[in-house]
PDB file of C-alpha atoms in Angstrom:
ATOM      1  CA  MET A   1       4.588 -27.499 -56.068  1.00 45.00           C
ATOM      2  CA  ARG A   2       0.854 -28.068 -56.305  1.00 50.00           C
ATOM      3  CA  ALA A   3       0.579 -25.563 -59.170  1.00 48.00           C
ATOM      4  CA  SER A   4       3.198 -27.479 -61.166  1.00 49.00           C
ATOM      5  CA  VAL A   5       1.292 -30.713 -60.572  1.00 47.00           C
ATOM      6  CA  LEU A   6      -1.904 -29.182 -61.911  1.00 48.00           C
ATOM      7  CA  VAL A   7      -0.092 -27.783 -64.944  1.00 46.00           C
ATOM      8  CA  SER A   8       1.128 -31.303 -65.680  1.00 47.00           C
ATOM      9  CA  VAL A   9      -2.395 -32.651 -65.206  1.00 47.00           C
ATOM     10  CA  LEU A  10      -3.762 -30.051 -67.589  1.00 49.00           C
ATOM     11  CA  ALA A  11      -1.154 -30.870 -70.196  1.00 48.00           C
ATOM     12  CA  LEU A  12      -2.086 -34.538 -69.926  1.00 45.00           C
ATOM     13  CA  ALA A  13      -5.813 -33.768 -70.287  1.00 46.00           C
ATOM     14  CA  LEU A  14      -5.233 -31.676 -73.389  1.00 46.00           C
ATOM     15  CA  ALA A  15      -2.591 -33.853 -75.028  1.00 40.00           C
ATOM     16  CA  THR A  16      -4.427 -37.171 -74.698  1.00 37.00           C
ATOM     17  CA  GLY A  17      -7.411 -35.852 -76.637  1.00 38.00           C
ATOM     18  CA  THR A  18      -9.836 -37.301 -74.096  1.00 40.00           C
ATOM     19  CA  SER A  19     -12.343 -34.532 -74.749  1.00 39.00           C
ATOM     20  CA  ALA A  20     -13.016 -32.277 -77.716  1.00 37.00           C
ATOM     21  CA  MET A  21     -14.331 -29.752 -75.198  1.00 42.00           C
ATOM     22  CA  ALA A  22     -11.008 -29.691 -73.376  1.00 38.00           C
ATOM     23  CA  GLN A  23      -9.108 -29.180 -76.619  1.00 41.00           C
ATOM     24  CA  ALA A  24     -11.222 -26.173 -77.600  1.00 74.00           C
ATOM     25  CA  THR A  25     -11.333 -24.621 -74.140  1.00 86.00           C
ATOM     26  CA  PRO A  26      -8.823 -21.908 -73.176  1.00 92.00           C
ATOM     27  CA  GLU A  27      -6.220 -23.673 -71.049  1.00 93.00           C
ATOM     28  CA  GLY A  28      -6.703 -21.263 -68.162  1.00 94.00           C
ATOM     29  CA  LEU A  29     -10.349 -22.265 -67.768  1.00 96.00           C
ATOM     30  CA  ALA A  30      -9.561 -25.968 -67.755  1.00 96.00           C
ATOM     31  CA  TRP A  31      -6.758 -25.320 -65.252  1.00 96.00           C
ATOM     32  CA  MET A  32      -9.146 -23.371 -63.012  1.00 97.00           C
ATOM     33  CA  VAL A  33     -11.798 -26.105 -62.964  1.00 97.00           C
ATOM     34  CA  LEU A  34      -9.248 -28.868 -62.323  1.00 96.00           C
ATOM     35  CA  ARG A  35      -7.673 -26.797 -59.558  1.00 95.00           C
ATOM     36  CA  ASP A  36     -11.046 -26.198 -57.894  1.00 96.00           C
ATOM     37  CA  ILE A  37     -12.000 -29.875 -58.062  1.00 96.00           C
ATOM     38  CA  ASN A  38      -8.720 -31.087 -56.637  1.00 94.00           C
ATOM     39  CA  ASP A  39      -8.508 -28.321 -54.036  1.00 93.00           C
ATOM     40  CA  TYR A  40     -11.922 -29.274 -52.695  1.00 91.00           C
ATOM     41  CA  GLY A  41     -10.771 -32.672 -51.449  1.00 82.00           C
ATOM     42  CA  PHE A  42      -7.358 -31.569 -50.178  1.00 87.00           C
ATOM     43  CA  ASP A  43      -6.441 -31.257 -46.511  1.00 88.00           C
ATOM     44  CA  ARG A  44      -2.933 -29.951 -45.881  1.00 90.00           C
ATOM     45  CA  ASP A  45      -2.854 -31.697 -42.498  1.00 91.00           C
ATOM     46  CA  ASP A  46      -3.838 -35.031 -44.024  1.00 91.00           C
ATOM     47  CA  PRO A  47      -2.671 -34.843 -47.655  1.00 89.00           C
ATOM     48  CA  THR A  48      -2.819 -38.571 -48.404  1.00 88.00           C
ATOM     49  CA  ASN A  49      -6.474 -38.898 -47.318  1.00 88.00           C
ATOM     50  CA  ARG A  50      -8.146 -37.598 -50.442  1.00 85.00           C
ATOM     51  CA  PRO A  51      -9.981 -38.749 -53.579  1.00 86.00           C
ATOM     52  CA  PRO A  52      -7.954 -39.710 -56.653  1.00 89.00           C
ATOM     53  CA  LEU A  53      -6.453 -36.797 -58.562  1.00 91.00           C
ATOM     54  CA  VAL A  54      -8.883 -35.576 -61.235  1.00 93.00           C
ATOM     55  CA  VAL A  55      -7.084 -35.161 -64.565  1.00 93.00           C
ATOM     56  CA  GLN A  56      -9.994 -34.513 -66.925  1.00 94.00           C
ATOM     57  CA  VAL A  57     -12.547 -31.717 -66.844  1.00 95.00           C
ATOM     58  CA  PRO A  58     -15.978 -33.345 -66.365  1.00 96.00           C
ATOM     59  CA  ALA A  59     -18.233 -33.328 -69.414  1.00 95.00           C
ATOM     60  CA  GLY A  60     -20.467 -30.259 -69.481  1.00 95.00           C
ATOM     61  CA  ALA A  61     -18.480 -28.301 -66.926  1.00 97.00           C
ATOM     62  CA  ILE A  62     -17.114 -25.916 -69.583  1.00 97.00           C
ATOM     63  CA  ARG A  63     -19.226 -24.976 -72.569  1.00 96.00           C
ATOM     64  CA  ALA A  64     -18.886 -22.434 -75.344  1.00 96.00           C
ATOM     65  CA  VAL A  65     -21.715 -19.876 -75.406  1.00 95.00           C
ATOM     66  CA  ASP A  66     -22.406 -16.726 -77.405  1.00 93.00           C
ATOM     67  CA  VAL A  67     -23.034 -13.620 -75.322  1.00 95.00           C
ATOM     68  CA  THR A  68     -21.762 -10.894 -77.650  1.00 92.00           C
ATOM     69  CA  HIS A  69     -22.218 -12.056 -81.284  1.00 87.00           C
ATOM     70  CA  ASP A  70     -18.724 -10.832 -82.102  1.00 88.00           C
ATOM     71  CA  GLY A  71     -17.514 -14.078 -83.684  1.00 88.00           C
ATOM     72  CA  ARG A  72     -15.544 -15.133 -80.611  1.00 91.00           C
ATOM     73  CA  SER A  73     -16.547 -17.887 -78.216  1.00 93.00           C
ATOM     74  CA  ASP A  74     -17.618 -16.922 -74.738  1.00 96.00           C
ATOM     75  CA  TRP A  75     -17.551 -19.537 -71.980  1.00 97.00           C
ATOM     76  CA  ARG A  76     -19.822 -20.895 -69.281  1.00 97.00           C
ATOM     77  CA  ILE A  77     -18.420 -22.792 -66.288  1.00 98.00           C
ATOM     78  CA  ASP A  78     -21.128 -24.944 -64.680  1.00 98.00           C
ATOM     79  CA  TYR A  79     -20.023 -26.385 -61.336  1.00 97.00           C
ATOM     80  CA  GLU A  80     -23.177 -28.492 -61.087  1.00 97.00           C
ATOM     81  CA  ALA A  81     -21.592 -30.720 -63.728  1.00 96.00           C
ATOM     82  CA  VAL A  82     -18.566 -31.246 -61.470  1.00 95.00           C
ATOM     83  CA  GLY A  83     -20.671 -33.414 -59.150  1.00 91.00           C
ATOM     84  CA  ILE A  84     -19.345 -31.981 -55.860  1.00 93.00           C
ATOM     85  CA  SER A  85     -22.089 -30.829 -53.506  1.00 92.00           C
ATOM     86  CA  GLY A  86     -19.856 -28.201 -51.943  1.00 94.00           C
ATOM     87  CA  PHE A  87     -20.163 -26.056 -55.071  1.00 96.00           C
ATOM     88  CA  CYS A  88     -23.955 -25.891 -54.625  1.00 96.00           C
ATOM     89  CA  GLY A  89     -26.398 -24.581 -52.050  1.00 95.00           C
ATOM     90  CA  THR A  90     -29.980 -23.386 -51.614  1.00 93.00           C
ATOM     91  CA  GLY A  91     -29.422 -20.849 -54.385  1.00 94.00           C
ATOM     92  CA  GLY A  92     -28.217 -23.421 -56.888  1.00 96.00           C
ATOM     93  CA  CYS A  93     -24.677 -24.169 -58.005  1.00 97.00           C
ATOM     94  CA  SER A  94     -21.757 -21.903 -58.791  1.00 97.00           C
ATOM     95  CA  GLN A  95     -21.933 -20.590 -62.345  1.00 98.00           C
ATOM     96  CA  ILE A  96     -19.343 -18.455 -64.131  1.00 98.00           C
ATOM     97  CA  VAL A  97     -19.621 -16.814 -67.542  1.00 98.00           C
ATOM     98  CA  TYR A  98     -16.553 -15.368 -69.232  1.00 97.00           C
ATOM     99  CA  VAL A  99     -16.886 -12.997 -72.169  1.00 97.00           C
ATOM    100  CA  SER A 100     -14.086 -12.871 -74.726  1.00 94.00           C
ATOM    101  CA  LEU A 101     -12.549  -9.436 -75.323  1.00 93.00           C
ATOM    102  CA  GLY A 102     -10.266 -10.589 -78.119  1.00 87.00           C
ATOM    103  CA  ASP A 103      -6.709  -9.416 -77.565  1.00 86.00           C
ATOM    104  CA  ASP A 104      -7.708  -8.262 -74.065  1.00 88.00           C
ATOM    105  CA  GLY A 105      -8.471 -11.841 -73.008  1.00 90.00           C
ATOM    106  CA  LEU A 106     -11.522 -12.867 -70.996  1.00 94.00           C
ATOM    107  CA  THR A 107     -13.573 -10.957 -68.452  1.00 96.00           C
ATOM    108  CA  ARG A 108     -16.010 -12.337 -65.883  1.00 96.00           C
ATOM    109  CA  ALA A 109     -19.581 -11.400 -66.699  1.00 97.00           C
ATOM    110  CA  PHE A 110     -21.326 -13.710 -64.236  1.00 98.00           C
ATOM    111  CA  ASP A 111     -19.981 -15.383 -61.090  1.00 97.00           C
ATOM    112  CA  ASN A 112     -22.612 -16.429 -58.584  1.00 97.00           C
ATOM    113  CA  GLN A 113     -24.899 -19.264 -57.565  1.00 97.00           C
ATOM    114  CA  ALA A 114     -27.894 -20.073 -59.763  1.00 97.00           C
ATOM    115  CA  HIS A 115     -30.309 -22.932 -60.239  1.00 97.00           C
ATOM    116  CA  GLY A 116     -29.789 -22.472 -63.963  1.00 96.00           C
ATOM    117  CA  LEU A 117     -28.707 -20.087 -66.704  1.00 97.00           C
ATOM    118  CA  THR A 118     -30.662 -19.755 -69.953  1.00 97.00           C
ATOM    119  CA  PHE A 119     -29.072 -18.147 -73.008  1.00 96.00           C
ATOM    120  CA  TYR A 120     -31.589 -16.754 -75.497  1.00 95.00           C
ATOM    121  CA  GLU A 121     -32.340 -13.958 -77.973  1.00 94.00           C
ATOM    122  CA  ALA A 122     -34.784 -11.098 -77.338  1.00 94.00           C
ATOM    123  CA  ASP A 123     -35.238  -7.652 -78.920  1.00 92.00           C
ATOM    124  CA  GLY A 124     -32.234  -8.212 -81.183  1.00 90.00           C
ATOM    125  CA  GLU A 125     -29.741  -8.996 -78.444  1.00 93.00           C
ATOM    126  CA  SER A 126     -28.387 -11.993 -76.579  1.00 94.00           C
ATOM    127  CA  ARG A 127     -29.604 -12.329 -73.017  1.00 96.00           C
ATOM    128  CA  ILE A 128     -28.868 -14.486 -70.007  1.00 97.00           C
ATOM    129  CA  GLU A 129     -31.667 -15.383 -67.635  1.00 98.00           C
ATOM    130  CA  ALA A 130     -30.527 -16.513 -64.186  1.00 98.00           C
ATOM    131  CA  TRP A 131     -32.848 -18.591 -62.020  1.00 97.00           C
ATOM    132  CA  VAL A 132     -31.733 -17.622 -58.514  1.00 96.00           C
ATOM    133  CA  HIS A 133     -32.845 -18.014 -54.894  1.00 95.00           C
ATOM    134  CA  HIS A 134     -36.452 -16.888 -54.405  1.00 92.00           C
ATOM    135  CA  SER A 135     -35.497 -14.423 -51.667  1.00 90.00           C
ATOM    136  CA  TYR A 136     -33.999 -12.072 -54.269  1.00 91.00           C
ATOM    137  CA  CYS A 137     -37.508 -11.513 -55.648  1.00 87.00           C
ATOM    138  CA  SER A 138     -39.859 -12.184 -52.734  1.00 78.00           C
ATOM    139  CA  SER A 139     -40.299 -14.165 -49.555  1.00 72.00           C
ATOM    140  CA  ASP A 140     -42.548 -16.656 -51.376  1.00 73.00           C
ATOM    141  CA  ALA A 141     -40.586 -19.884 -51.702  1.00 72.00           C
ATOM    142  CA  SER A 142     -43.039 -21.195 -54.301  1.00 73.00           C
ATOM    143  CA  ARG A 143     -42.249 -18.369 -56.720  1.00 82.00           C
ATOM    144  CA  ASP A 144     -39.338 -18.744 -59.119  1.00 90.00           C
ATOM    145  CA  CYS A 145     -36.977 -15.768 -59.211  1.00 95.00           C
ATOM    146  CA  LYS A 146     -35.605 -15.269 -62.705  1.00 96.00           C
ATOM    147  CA  LEU A 147     -33.522 -12.207 -63.572  1.00 97.00           C
ATOM    148  CA  ALA A 148     -32.308 -11.362 -67.072  1.00 98.00           C
ATOM    149  CA  TYR A 149     -29.261  -9.515 -68.350  1.00 97.00           C
ATOM    150  CA  ALA A 150     -27.665  -8.396 -71.617  1.00 97.00           C
ATOM    151  CA  TRP A 151     -24.044  -7.583 -72.363  1.00 96.00           C
ATOM    152  CA  ASP A 152     -23.154  -3.892 -72.588  1.00 95.00           C
ATOM    153  CA  PRO A 153     -20.001  -3.629 -74.741  1.00 93.00           C
ATOM    154  CA  ALA A 154     -19.226  -0.081 -73.589  1.00 92.00           C
ATOM    155  CA  LEU A 155     -19.443  -0.914 -69.886  1.00 92.00           C
ATOM    156  CA  LYS A 156     -18.077  -4.448 -70.437  1.00 94.00           C
ATOM    157  CA  ARG A 157     -20.611  -5.891 -68.028  1.00 94.00           C
ATOM    158  CA  LEU A 158     -24.083  -7.397 -67.888  1.00 96.00           C
ATOM    159  CA  VAL A 159     -26.959  -4.948 -67.477  1.00 96.00           C
ATOM    160  CA  GLU A 160     -30.545  -5.547 -66.385  1.00 97.00           C
ATOM    161  CA  ARG A 161     -33.313  -6.554 -68.780  1.00 97.00           C
ATOM    162  CA  PRO A 162     -36.899  -7.877 -68.465  1.00 97.00           C
ATOM    163  CA  ASN A 163     -36.942 -11.654 -68.108  1.00 97.00           C
ATOM    164  CA  ARG A 164     -38.557 -14.081 -70.548  1.00 96.00           C
ATOM    165  CA  ALA A 165     -41.889 -13.839 -68.718  1.00 95.00           C
ATOM    166  CA  GLY A 166     -41.876 -10.064 -69.254  1.00 96.00           C
ATOM    167  CA  GLU A 167     -41.203  -9.278 -65.588  1.00 95.00           C
ATOM    168  CA  ALA A 168     -39.285  -6.010 -65.642  1.00 96.00           C
ATOM    169  CA  VAL A 169     -39.296  -4.669 -62.071  1.00 94.00           C
ATOM    170  CA  VAL A 170     -36.026  -5.622 -60.398  1.00 93.00           C
ATOM    171  CA  PRO A 171     -35.069  -4.947 -56.767  1.00 91.00           C
ATOM    172  CA  VAL A 172     -32.140  -2.605 -56.213  1.00 92.00           C
ATOM    173  CA  GLY A 173     -29.359  -4.128 -54.140  1.00 88.00           C
ATOM    174  CA  GLY A 174     -30.646  -7.666 -54.562  1.00 88.00           C
ATOM    175  CA  PHE A 175     -28.971 -10.228 -56.747  1.00 92.00           C
ATOM    176  CA  SER A 176     -25.749  -9.260 -58.493  1.00 93.00           C
ATOM    177  CA  PRO A 177     -24.355 -11.188 -61.491  1.00 95.00           C
ATOM    178  CA  ILE A 178     -20.963 -11.100 -59.789  1.00 93.00           C
ATOM    179  CA  ASP A 179     -21.167 -11.862 -56.077  1.00 86.00           C
ATOM    180  CA  ALA A 180     -19.913  -8.840 -54.156  1.00 78.00           C
ATOM    181  CA  SER A 181     -20.762 -10.094 -50.668  1.00 72.00           C
ATOM    182  CA  ALA A 182     -17.096 -10.384 -49.682  1.00 67.00           C
ATOM    183  CA  ASP A 183     -16.131  -6.937 -50.984  1.00 73.00           C
ATOM    184  CA  ARG A 184     -14.986  -4.294 -48.543  1.00 74.00           C
ATOM    185  CA  GLY A 185     -15.467  -0.599 -49.129  1.00 78.00           C
ATOM    186  CA  PRO A 186     -17.832   1.286 -51.428  1.00 83.00           C
ATOM    187  CA  ASN A 187     -18.371   0.404 -55.071  1.00 85.00           C
ATOM    188  CA  PRO A 188     -15.037   1.284 -56.742  1.00 86.00           C
ATOM    189  CA  ASN A 189     -16.903   3.123 -59.526  1.00 88.00           C
ATOM    190  CA  ALA A 190     -18.987   5.245 -57.161  1.00 92.00           C
ATOM    191  CA  PRO A 191     -18.691   9.041 -57.583  1.00 94.00           C
ATOM    192  CA  GLU A 192     -16.887  10.777 -54.746  1.00 94.00           C
ATOM    193  CA  ALA A 193     -20.055  12.235 -53.227  1.00 95.00           C
ATOM    194  CA  VAL A 194     -21.644   8.787 -53.103  1.00 95.00           C
ATOM    195  CA  ALA A 195     -18.523   7.006 -51.832  1.00 94.00           C
ATOM    196  CA  ASP A 196     -18.211   9.616 -49.062  1.00 95.00           C
ATOM    197  CA  ILE A 197     -21.547   8.470 -47.651  1.00 94.00           C
ATOM    198  CA  TRP A 198     -20.104   4.994 -47.119  1.00 93.00           C
ATOM    199  CA  PHE A 199     -17.122   6.417 -45.254  1.00 92.00           C
ATOM    200  CA  LYS A 200     -18.948   9.067 -43.217  1.00 93.00           C
ATOM    201  CA  THR A 201     -22.009   7.130 -42.047  1.00 91.00           C
ATOM    202  CA  ARG A 202     -20.178   4.359 -40.209  1.00 90.00           C
ATOM    203  CA  THR A 203     -22.123   3.563 -37.024  1.00 88.00           C
ATOM    204  CA  THR A 204     -21.154   1.214 -34.202  1.00 89.00           C
ATOM    205  CA  CYS A 205     -24.086  -0.223 -32.267  1.00 86.00           C
ATOM    206  CA  ALA A 206     -24.404  -2.553 -29.318  1.00 83.00           C
ATOM    207  CA  SER A 207     -25.792  -5.870 -30.532  1.00 79.00           C
ATOM    208  CA  VAL A 208     -26.841  -9.149 -28.949  1.00 75.00           C
ATOM    209  CA  TYR A 209     -26.327 -10.960 -32.249  1.00 77.00           C
ATOM    210  CA  VAL A 210     -22.521 -10.816 -32.523  1.00 78.00           C
ATOM    211  CA  ASP A 211     -19.917 -12.341 -30.237  1.00 79.00           C
ATOM    212  CA  ASP A 212     -18.176  -9.143 -29.154  1.00 82.00           C
ATOM    213  CA  GLY A 213     -21.432  -7.290 -28.555  1.00 82.00           C
ATOM    214  CA  PHE A 214     -20.918  -4.604 -31.201  1.00 87.00           C
ATOM    215  CA  GLU A 215     -22.142  -4.287 -34.784  1.00 85.00           C
ATOM    216  CA  VAL A 216     -20.654  -1.932 -37.392  1.00 88.00           C
ATOM    217  CA  ARG A 217     -23.184  -0.515 -39.841  1.00 88.00           C
ATOM    218  CA  ARG A 218     -22.441   1.293 -43.081  1.00 90.00           C
ATOM    219  CA  ALA A 219     -24.437   2.620 -45.998  1.00 92.00           C
ATOM    220  CA  ALA A 220     -25.236   0.221 -48.831  1.00 91.00           C
ATOM    221  CA  ILE A 221     -24.345   1.669 -52.231  1.00 93.00           C
ATOM    222  CA  HIS A 222     -25.743   0.181 -55.444  1.00 93.00           C
ATOM    223  CA  ASP A 223     -25.207   1.193 -59.049  1.00 93.00           C
ATOM    224  CA  THR A 224     -28.467   1.176 -61.011  1.00 95.00           C
ATOM    225  CA  PRO A 225     -29.650   1.385 -64.609  1.00 96.00           C
ATOM    226  CA  ASP A 226     -29.822   4.912 -65.997  1.00 97.00           C
ATOM    227  CA  VAL A 227     -32.847   6.753 -64.570  1.00 97.00           C
ATOM    228  CA  ASP A 228     -32.380  10.232 -66.110  1.00 96.00           C
ATOM    229  CA  GLY A 229     -31.734   9.366 -69.753  1.00 95.00           C
ATOM    230  CA  ASP A 230     -28.105  10.489 -70.056  1.00 95.00           C
ATOM    231  CA  GLY A 231     -26.838   6.965 -70.764  1.00 93.00           C
ATOM    232  CA  ARG A 232     -24.877   6.663 -67.512  1.00 95.00           C
ATOM    233  CA  ARG A 233     -25.659   4.274 -64.693  1.00 96.00           C
ATOM    234  CA  ASP A 234     -26.912   5.996 -61.569  1.00 97.00           C
ATOM    235  CA  TRP A 235     -26.876   5.176 -57.855  1.00 97.00           C
ATOM    236  CA  ALA A 236     -29.117   4.127 -54.991  1.00 96.00           C
ATOM    237  CA  VAL A 237     -27.935   4.672 -51.423  1.00 95.00           C
ATOM    238  CA  GLU A 238     -29.386   3.030 -48.319  1.00 93.00           C
ATOM    239  CA  ARG A 239     -27.983   4.699 -45.219  1.00 92.00           C
ATOM    240  CA  PRO A 240     -27.446   2.557 -42.127  1.00 90.00           C
ATOM    241  CA  ALA A 241     -30.241   2.223 -39.625  1.00 86.00           C
ATOM    242  CA  PRO A 242     -29.607   4.056 -36.340  1.00 85.00           C
ATOM    243  CA  CYS A 243     -28.741   2.079 -33.258  1.00 85.00           C
ATOM    244  CA  GLN A 244     -31.694   0.596 -31.382  1.00 76.00           C
ATOM    245  CA  ALA A 245     -32.906   2.057 -28.122  1.00 68.00           C
ATOM    246  CA  SER A 246     -31.805  -1.222 -26.555  1.00 67.00           C
ATOM    247  CA  PRO A 247     -29.931  -4.160 -28.120  1.00 60.00           C
ATOM    248  CA  GLY A 248     -32.296  -6.617 -29.764  1.00 61.00           C
ATOM    249  CA  ASP A 249     -35.005  -4.080 -30.598  1.00 65.00           C
ATOM    250  CA  PRO A 250     -36.037  -3.820 -34.276  1.00 66.00           C
ATOM    251  CA  SER A 251     -34.057  -1.315 -36.323  1.00 64.00           C
ATOM    252  CA  PRO A 252     -36.043   1.376 -38.160  1.00 70.00           C
ATOM    253  CA  TYR A 253     -35.307   1.340 -41.884  1.00 79.00           C
ATOM    254  CA  PRO A 254     -34.293   4.853 -42.992  1.00 86.00           C
ATOM    255  CA  GLY A 255     -35.422   4.601 -46.635  1.00 88.00           C
ATOM    256  CA  PHE A 256     -33.174   5.261 -49.633  1.00 94.00           C
ATOM    257  CA  GLU A 257     -31.749   7.953 -51.901  1.00 96.00           C
ATOM    258  CA  ILE A 258     -31.308   8.200 -55.681  1.00 97.00           C
ATOM    259  CA  TRP A 259     -28.153   9.910 -56.931  1.00 97.00           C
ATOM    260  CA  LEU A 260     -27.536  10.811 -60.586  1.00 97.00           C
ATOM    261  CA  SER A 261     -24.125  10.464 -62.222  1.00 96.00           C
ATOM    262  CA  ARG A 262     -22.627  13.634 -63.665  1.00 95.00           C
ATOM    263  CA  ASP A 263     -19.498  14.594 -65.599  1.00 94.00           C
ATOM    264  CA  GLU A 264     -16.025  14.164 -64.139  1.00 91.00           C
ATOM    265  CA  GLY A 265     -17.063  11.616 -61.551  1.00 91.00           C
ATOM    266  CA  GLN A 266     -19.590  13.861 -59.851  1.00 94.00           C
ATOM    267  CA  ALA A 267     -23.123  13.015 -58.677  1.00 96.00           C
ATOM    268  CA  VAL A 268     -26.203  14.907 -57.498  1.00 96.00           C
ATOM    269  CA  GLN A 269     -28.934  13.745 -55.164  1.00 96.00           C
ATOM    270  CA  ALA A 270     -32.265  13.483 -56.990  1.00 96.00           C
ATOM    271  CA  TYR A 271     -34.603  11.848 -54.486  1.00 96.00           C
ATOM    272  CA  VAL A 272     -34.892  10.929 -50.802  1.00 95.00           C
ATOM    273  CA  SER A 273     -37.601   8.440 -49.887  1.00 93.00           C
ATOM    274  CA  PRO A 274     -39.671   8.424 -46.694  1.00 91.00           C
ATOM    275  CA  PRO A 275     -38.609   5.865 -44.068  1.00 89.00           C
ATOM    276  CA  GLU A 276     -39.503   2.204 -44.553  1.00 86.00           C
ATOM    277  CA  ARG A 277     -39.393   2.397 -48.364  1.00 88.00           C
ATOM    278  CA  PHE A 278     -37.499   0.031 -50.651  1.00 87.00           C
ATOM    279  CA  PRO A 279     -36.118   0.781 -54.146  1.00 91.00           C
ATOM    280  CA  ASN A 280     -36.939  -1.168 -57.300  1.00 94.00           C
ATOM    281  CA  LEU A 281     -36.467  -0.280 -60.962  1.00 96.00           C
ATOM    282  CA  ASP A 282     -38.683  -0.963 -63.962  1.00 97.00           C
ATOM    283  CA  VAL A 283     -36.214  -1.738 -66.769  1.00 97.00           C
ATOM    284  CA  SER A 284     -38.853  -2.261 -69.477  1.00 96.00           C
ATOM    285  CA  ARG A 285     -38.112   1.227 -70.765  1.00 93.00           C
ATOM    286  CA  ALA A 286     -35.176   3.614 -70.939  1.00 93.00           C
ATOM    287  CA  PRO A 287     -34.583   5.517 -68.820  1.00 96.00           C
ATOM    288  CA  ALA A 288     -35.637   3.142 -66.066  1.00 97.00           C
ATOM    289  CA  VAL A 289     -38.532   4.044 -63.769  1.00 97.00           C
ATOM    290  CA  VAL A 290     -37.961   4.121 -60.010  1.00 96.00           C
ATOM    291  CA  VAL A 291     -40.564   1.940 -58.287  1.00 95.00           C
ATOM    292  CA  ILE A 292     -40.869   2.696 -54.566  1.00 92.00           C
ATOM    293  CA  GLN A 293     -42.255  -0.118 -52.448  1.00 83.00           C
ATOM    294  CA  SER A 294     -43.722   0.381 -48.990  1.00 80.00           C
ATOM    295  CA  GLU A 295     -43.288  -2.156 -46.229  1.00 71.00           C
ATOM    296  CA  CYS A 296     -46.225  -4.525 -45.799  1.00 68.00           C
ATOM    297  CA  GLY A 297     -47.133  -8.025 -44.636  1.00 60.00           C
ATOM    298  CA  LEU A 298     -45.838 -11.166 -46.311  1.00 58.00           C
ATOM    299  CA  ASP A 299     -49.226 -12.081 -47.786  1.00 62.00           C
ATOM    300  CA  GLN A 300     -50.124  -8.582 -48.947  1.00 66.00           C
ATOM    301  CA  VAL A 301     -49.665  -6.760 -52.226  1.00 70.00           C
ATOM    302  CA  CYS A 302     -47.321  -3.949 -51.239  1.00 75.00           C
ATOM    303  CA  PRO A 303     -48.333  -0.454 -52.427  1.00 81.00           C
ATOM    304  CA  THR A 304     -45.908   1.184 -54.841  1.00 87.00           C
ATOM    305  CA  THR A 305     -45.126   4.649 -56.185  1.00 92.00           C
ATOM    306  CA  ARG A 306     -43.520   5.138 -59.610  1.00 95.00           C
ATOM    307  CA  LEU A 307     -41.105   7.977 -60.359  1.00 96.00           C
ATOM    308  CA  ARG A 308     -40.049   8.787 -63.910  1.00 96.00           C
ATOM    309  CA  TRP A 309     -37.535  11.322 -65.130  1.00 96.00           C
ATOM    310  CA  ASP A 310     -39.062  14.552 -66.443  1.00 95.00           C
ATOM    311  CA  PRO A 311     -36.556  16.281 -68.781  1.00 94.00           C
ATOM    312  CA  ALA A 312     -38.487  19.574 -68.697  1.00 94.00           C
ATOM    313  CA  SER A 313     -38.178  19.994 -64.949  1.00 94.00           C
ATOM    314  CA  GLY A 314     -35.010  17.956 -64.505  1.00 93.00           C
ATOM    315  CA  ARG A 315     -36.626  15.965 -61.710  1.00 94.00           C
ATOM    316  CA  LEU A 316     -38.042  12.568 -60.868  1.00 94.00           C
ATOM    317  CA  ILE A 317     -41.824  12.940 -60.763  1.00 94.00           C
ATOM    318  CA  GLU A 318     -44.844  10.679 -60.191  1.00 90.00           C
TER     319      GLU A 318
END
């Protein structure tokens, strides 16, 4: 019933010519934004206590952008323009970017919160710079965190690039263009050997921080830019910390591993870090350089070690 109402609303918005933007926008995007706006104020237990039905997409909420230079419009959905605070938070407002695949329709390239998205050209390609919550870059709230991406037509996804300020070291497992926080299970593209770590390292620990007194820990698995020069994305694995000696004690951080993608969905382990080390990647060059950061105080410059791929030895070396 509600879907049919929104279809009628969309037809009205498009037919009345109230906005050139609405006329040029794919109907599904306008439908989605109108649905989200009207859903936000709806309470099934009190359906008549709600704002007036919104029948027109707010100006600026949907804009044509060019991510791929293929002659087709791509689309940015900016929920800040909707004017509903619930679509925003400390990390900015919900932003979605759809890339046109022609006959294959649209695919989501970006779907996360950001203070802003900047579309620009650099090194002969279109890039998107996302200004995101400072915690994805550092604990310093005064420092802007801006991460840049370019469209990879083979992978059909955004891949990491240096930002406009030339900052090229990006944390592994930090911000993701498409929010994966609600996902369950390992990365669906992970090679079997990497996915097995997620399944086999499940640990249940007593915890004072959850209601039932138990916490389930699993490995974190992240795909990374290519680090060995074969053109395939590789993998970083952070195994779960062991249970504390007593609930509430700090958990030792076990470090991380780098796994390299191989043919037929296989992977090989290339590096195991010491404990209390954190993975970053320098994407200013290809293949990317692994930048290992040690733990240190908030006001200190943390020492780092850089590992690059050595084709002669087939290893990551300093």
